[in-house]
PDB file of C-alpha atoms in Angstrom:
ATOM      1  CA  UNK A  44    -120.848 154.742  61.373  1.00 50.00           C
ATOM      2  CA  UNK A  45    -122.002 151.275  62.454  1.00 56.00           C
ATOM      3  CA  UNK A  46    -125.512 152.118  61.290  1.00 59.00           C
ATOM      4  CA  UNK A  47    -124.155 152.845  57.807  1.00 71.00           C
ATOM      5  CA  UNK A  48    -122.167 149.620  57.862  1.00 68.00           C
ATOM      6  CA  UNK A  49    -125.190 147.606  59.011  1.00 68.00           C
ATOM      7  CA  UNK A  50    -127.294 149.248  56.314  1.00 67.00           C
ATOM      8  CA  UNK A  51    -124.742 148.333  53.663  1.00 68.00           C
ATOM      9  CA  UNK A  52    -124.584 144.745  54.935  1.00 71.00           C
ATOM     10  CA  UNK A  53    -128.362 144.532  54.745  1.00 73.00           C
ATOM     11  CA  UNK A  54    -128.340 145.830  51.178  1.00 73.00           C
ATOM     12  CA  UNK A  55    -125.617 143.353  50.222  1.00 76.00           C
ATOM     13  CA  UNK A  56    -127.685 140.489  51.628  1.00 79.00           C
ATOM     14  CA  UNK A  57    -130.715 141.808  49.741  1.00 79.00           C
ATOM     15  CA  UNK A  58    -128.659 141.954  46.533  1.00 76.00           C
ATOM     16  CA  UNK A  59    -127.493 138.385  47.079  1.00 81.00           C
ATOM     17  CA  UNK A  60    -131.088 137.268  47.597  1.00 84.00           C
ATOM     18  CA  UNK A  61    -132.166 139.010  44.364  1.00 84.00           C
ATOM     19  CA  UNK A  62    -129.352 137.324  42.457  1.00 81.00           C
ATOM     20  CA  UNK A  63    -130.355 133.891  43.807  1.00 86.00           C
ATOM     21  CA  UNK A  64    -134.018 134.521  42.934  1.00 87.00           C
ATOM     22  CA  UNK A  65    -132.978 135.591  39.451  1.00 85.00           C
ATOM     23  CA  UNK A  66    -130.920 132.410  38.999  1.00 87.00           C
ATOM     24  CA  UNK A  67    -133.950 130.318  39.950  1.00 90.00           C
ATOM     25  CA  UNK A  68    -136.190 132.286  37.578  1.00 90.00           C
ATOM     26  CA  UNK A  69    -133.690 131.815  34.738  1.00 91.00           C
ATOM     27  CA  UNK A  70    -134.254 128.053  35.049  1.00 92.00           C
ATOM     28  CA  UNK A  71    -137.749 128.723  33.672  1.00 93.00           C
ATOM     29  CA  UNK A  72    -136.660 130.996  30.801  1.00 93.00           C
ATOM     30  CA  UNK A  73    -136.377 128.811  27.698  1.00 96.00           C
ATOM     31  CA  UNK A  74    -134.281 129.604  24.630  1.00 96.00           C
ATOM     32  CA  UNK A  75    -135.183 127.854  21.390  1.00 97.00           C
ATOM     33  CA  UNK A  76    -132.672 127.692  18.569  1.00 97.00           C
ATOM     34  CA  UNK A  77    -132.662 125.774  15.320  1.00 97.00           C
ATOM     35  CA  UNK A  78    -130.577 125.191  12.235  1.00 97.00           C
ATOM     36  CA  UNK A  79    -131.333 127.369   9.231  1.00 96.00           C
ATOM     37  CA  UNK A  80    -133.173 124.491   7.542  1.00 97.00           C
ATOM     38  CA  UNK A  81    -135.041 123.472  10.698  1.00 96.00           C
ATOM     39  CA  UNK A  82    -133.555 119.964  10.762  1.00 97.00           C
ATOM     40  CA  UNK A  83    -132.161 120.375  14.283  1.00 98.00           C
ATOM     41  CA  UNK A  84    -133.824 122.188  17.161  1.00 98.00           C
ATOM     42  CA  UNK A  85    -132.568 122.687  20.705  1.00 98.00           C
ATOM     43  CA  UNK A  86    -134.146 124.167  23.788  1.00 98.00           C
ATOM     44  CA  UNK A  87    -132.164 125.217  26.820  1.00 96.00           C
ATOM     45  CA  UNK A  88    -132.688 127.368  29.875  1.00 94.00           C
ATOM     46  CA  UNK A  89    -131.150 130.792  30.369  1.00 94.00           C
ATOM     47  CA  UNK A  90    -128.909 128.994  32.890  1.00 92.00           C
ATOM     48  CA  UNK A  91    -127.556 127.012  29.919  1.00 93.00           C
ATOM     49  CA  UNK A  92    -129.108 123.662  30.790  1.00 95.00           C
ATOM     50  CA  UNK A  93    -130.214 121.660  27.742  1.00 97.00           C
ATOM     51  CA  UNK A  94    -133.888 120.712  27.954  1.00 97.00           C
ATOM     52  CA  UNK A  95    -134.448 119.083  24.573  1.00 97.00           C
ATOM     53  CA  UNK A  96    -132.903 118.252  21.228  1.00 97.00           C
ATOM     54  CA  UNK A  97    -135.078 117.390  18.241  1.00 97.00           C
ATOM     55  CA  UNK A  98    -133.610 116.291  14.952  1.00 96.00           C
ATOM     56  CA  UNK A  99    -134.772 115.209  11.551  1.00 97.00           C
ATOM     57  CA  UNK A 100    -134.284 111.477  10.956  1.00 96.00           C
ATOM     58  CA  UNK A 101    -132.168 112.175   7.884  1.00 95.00           C
ATOM     59  CA  UNK A 102    -129.429 113.571  10.121  1.00 95.00           C
ATOM     60  CA  UNK A 103    -128.959 110.099  11.599  1.00 96.00           C
ATOM     61  CA  UNK A 104    -127.581 108.906   8.273  1.00 96.00           C
ATOM     62  CA  UNK A 105    -124.589 111.264   8.297  1.00 96.00           C
ATOM     63  CA  UNK A 106    -122.622 111.370  11.549  1.00 96.00           C
ATOM     64  CA  UNK A 107    -120.383 114.279  10.510  1.00 97.00           C
ATOM     65  CA  UNK A 108    -123.333 116.389   9.396  1.00 96.00           C
ATOM     66  CA  UNK A 109    -125.142 115.706  12.680  1.00 96.00           C
ATOM     67  CA  UNK A 110    -122.055 116.670  14.668  1.00 97.00           C
ATOM     68  CA  UNK A 111    -121.709 119.905  12.680  1.00 96.00           C
ATOM     69  CA  UNK A 112    -125.371 120.750  13.219  1.00 97.00           C
ATOM     70  CA  UNK A 113    -125.100 120.084  16.958  1.00 97.00           C
ATOM     71  CA  UNK A 114    -122.027 122.260  17.356  1.00 97.00           C
ATOM     72  CA  UNK A 115    -123.489 125.177  15.386  1.00 97.00           C
ATOM     73  CA  UNK A 116    -126.964 125.164  16.903  1.00 97.00           C
ATOM     74  CA  UNK A 117    -125.829 124.507  20.482  1.00 97.00           C
ATOM     75  CA  UNK A 118    -123.234 127.287  20.267  1.00 97.00           C
ATOM     76  CA  UNK A 119    -125.854 129.752  19.001  1.00 97.00           C
ATOM     77  CA  UNK A 120    -128.261 128.749  21.772  1.00 97.00           C
ATOM     78  CA  UNK A 121    -125.585 128.915  24.476  1.00 96.00           C
ATOM     79  CA  UNK A 122    -124.520 132.375  23.286  1.00 96.00           C
ATOM     80  CA  UNK A 123    -128.104 133.651  23.478  1.00 95.00           C
ATOM     81  CA  UNK A 124    -128.639 132.043  26.886  1.00 95.00           C
ATOM     82  CA  UNK A 125    -125.394 133.533  28.202  1.00 94.00           C
ATOM     83  CA  UNK A 126    -126.361 137.023  27.049  1.00 94.00           C
ATOM     84  CA  UNK A 127    -129.729 136.781  28.795  1.00 93.00           C
ATOM     85  CA  UNK A 128    -128.186 135.236  31.915  1.00 91.00           C
ATOM     86  CA  UNK A 129    -125.466 137.866  32.267  1.00 90.00           C
ATOM     87  CA  UNK A 130    -127.828 140.797  31.650  1.00 90.00           C
ATOM     88  CA  UNK A 131    -130.406 139.539  34.156  1.00 88.00           C
ATOM     89  CA  UNK A 132    -127.869 138.751  36.884  1.00 85.00           C
ATOM     90  CA  UNK A 133    -126.070 142.072  36.401  1.00 86.00           C
ATOM     91  CA  UNK A 134    -129.369 143.934  36.695  1.00 85.00           C
ATOM     92  CA  UNK A 135    -130.319 142.017  39.844  1.00 81.00           C
ATOM     93  CA  UNK A 136    -126.940 142.663  41.445  1.00 77.00           C
ATOM     94  CA  UNK A 137    -126.920 146.352  40.505  1.00 78.00           C
ATOM     95  CA  UNK A 138    -130.426 146.981  41.844  1.00 72.00           C
ATOM     96  CA  UNK A 139    -129.554 145.673  45.287  1.00 62.00           C
ATOM     97  CA  UNK A 140    -126.081 147.098  45.719  1.00 61.00           C
ATOM     98  CA  UNK A 141    -125.533 149.666  48.470  1.00 54.00           C
ATOM     99  CA  UNK A 142    -124.231 153.093  47.514  1.00 55.00           C
ATOM    100  CA  UNK A 143    -120.525 152.745  48.325  1.00 53.00           C
ATOM    101  CA  UNK A 144    -118.436 155.828  47.478  1.00 55.00           C
ATOM    102  CA  UNK A 145    -115.990 155.145  44.651  1.00 55.00           C
ATOM    103  CA  UNK A 146    -117.727 151.984  43.447  1.00 50.00           C
ATOM    104  CA  UNK A 147    -120.633 153.638  41.665  1.00 52.00           C
ATOM    105  CA  UNK A 148    -119.065 153.341  38.210  1.00 49.00           C
ATOM    106  CA  UNK A 149    -118.349 149.615  38.511  1.00 48.00           C
ATOM    107  CA  UNK A 150    -121.941 148.596  37.807  1.00 48.00           C
ATOM    108  CA  UNK A 151    -122.881 151.043  35.050  1.00 46.00           C
TER     109      UNK A 151
END
């Protein structure tokens, strides 16, 4: 019994390590998004950290338009980054989880 428990604890620690490694790797995965006309471009990591924002000079002339562009493009980029982040972390956690009776359907 204790051997099974120790084995499960080891697998849980391994799963935690895989999740942490995945989080670090996601800092290097870059998501690029831009407005439909290409006037605003953003790059962020799959951990949702903004790396760069590039905008056309003409957007500086209209504050409301710039704000609208930022909201739209950042939301699209954050949505994409979140999807990648969640899928990668779920896969890392699932791969390392011990086989615990009754919990098998939680991670499918």
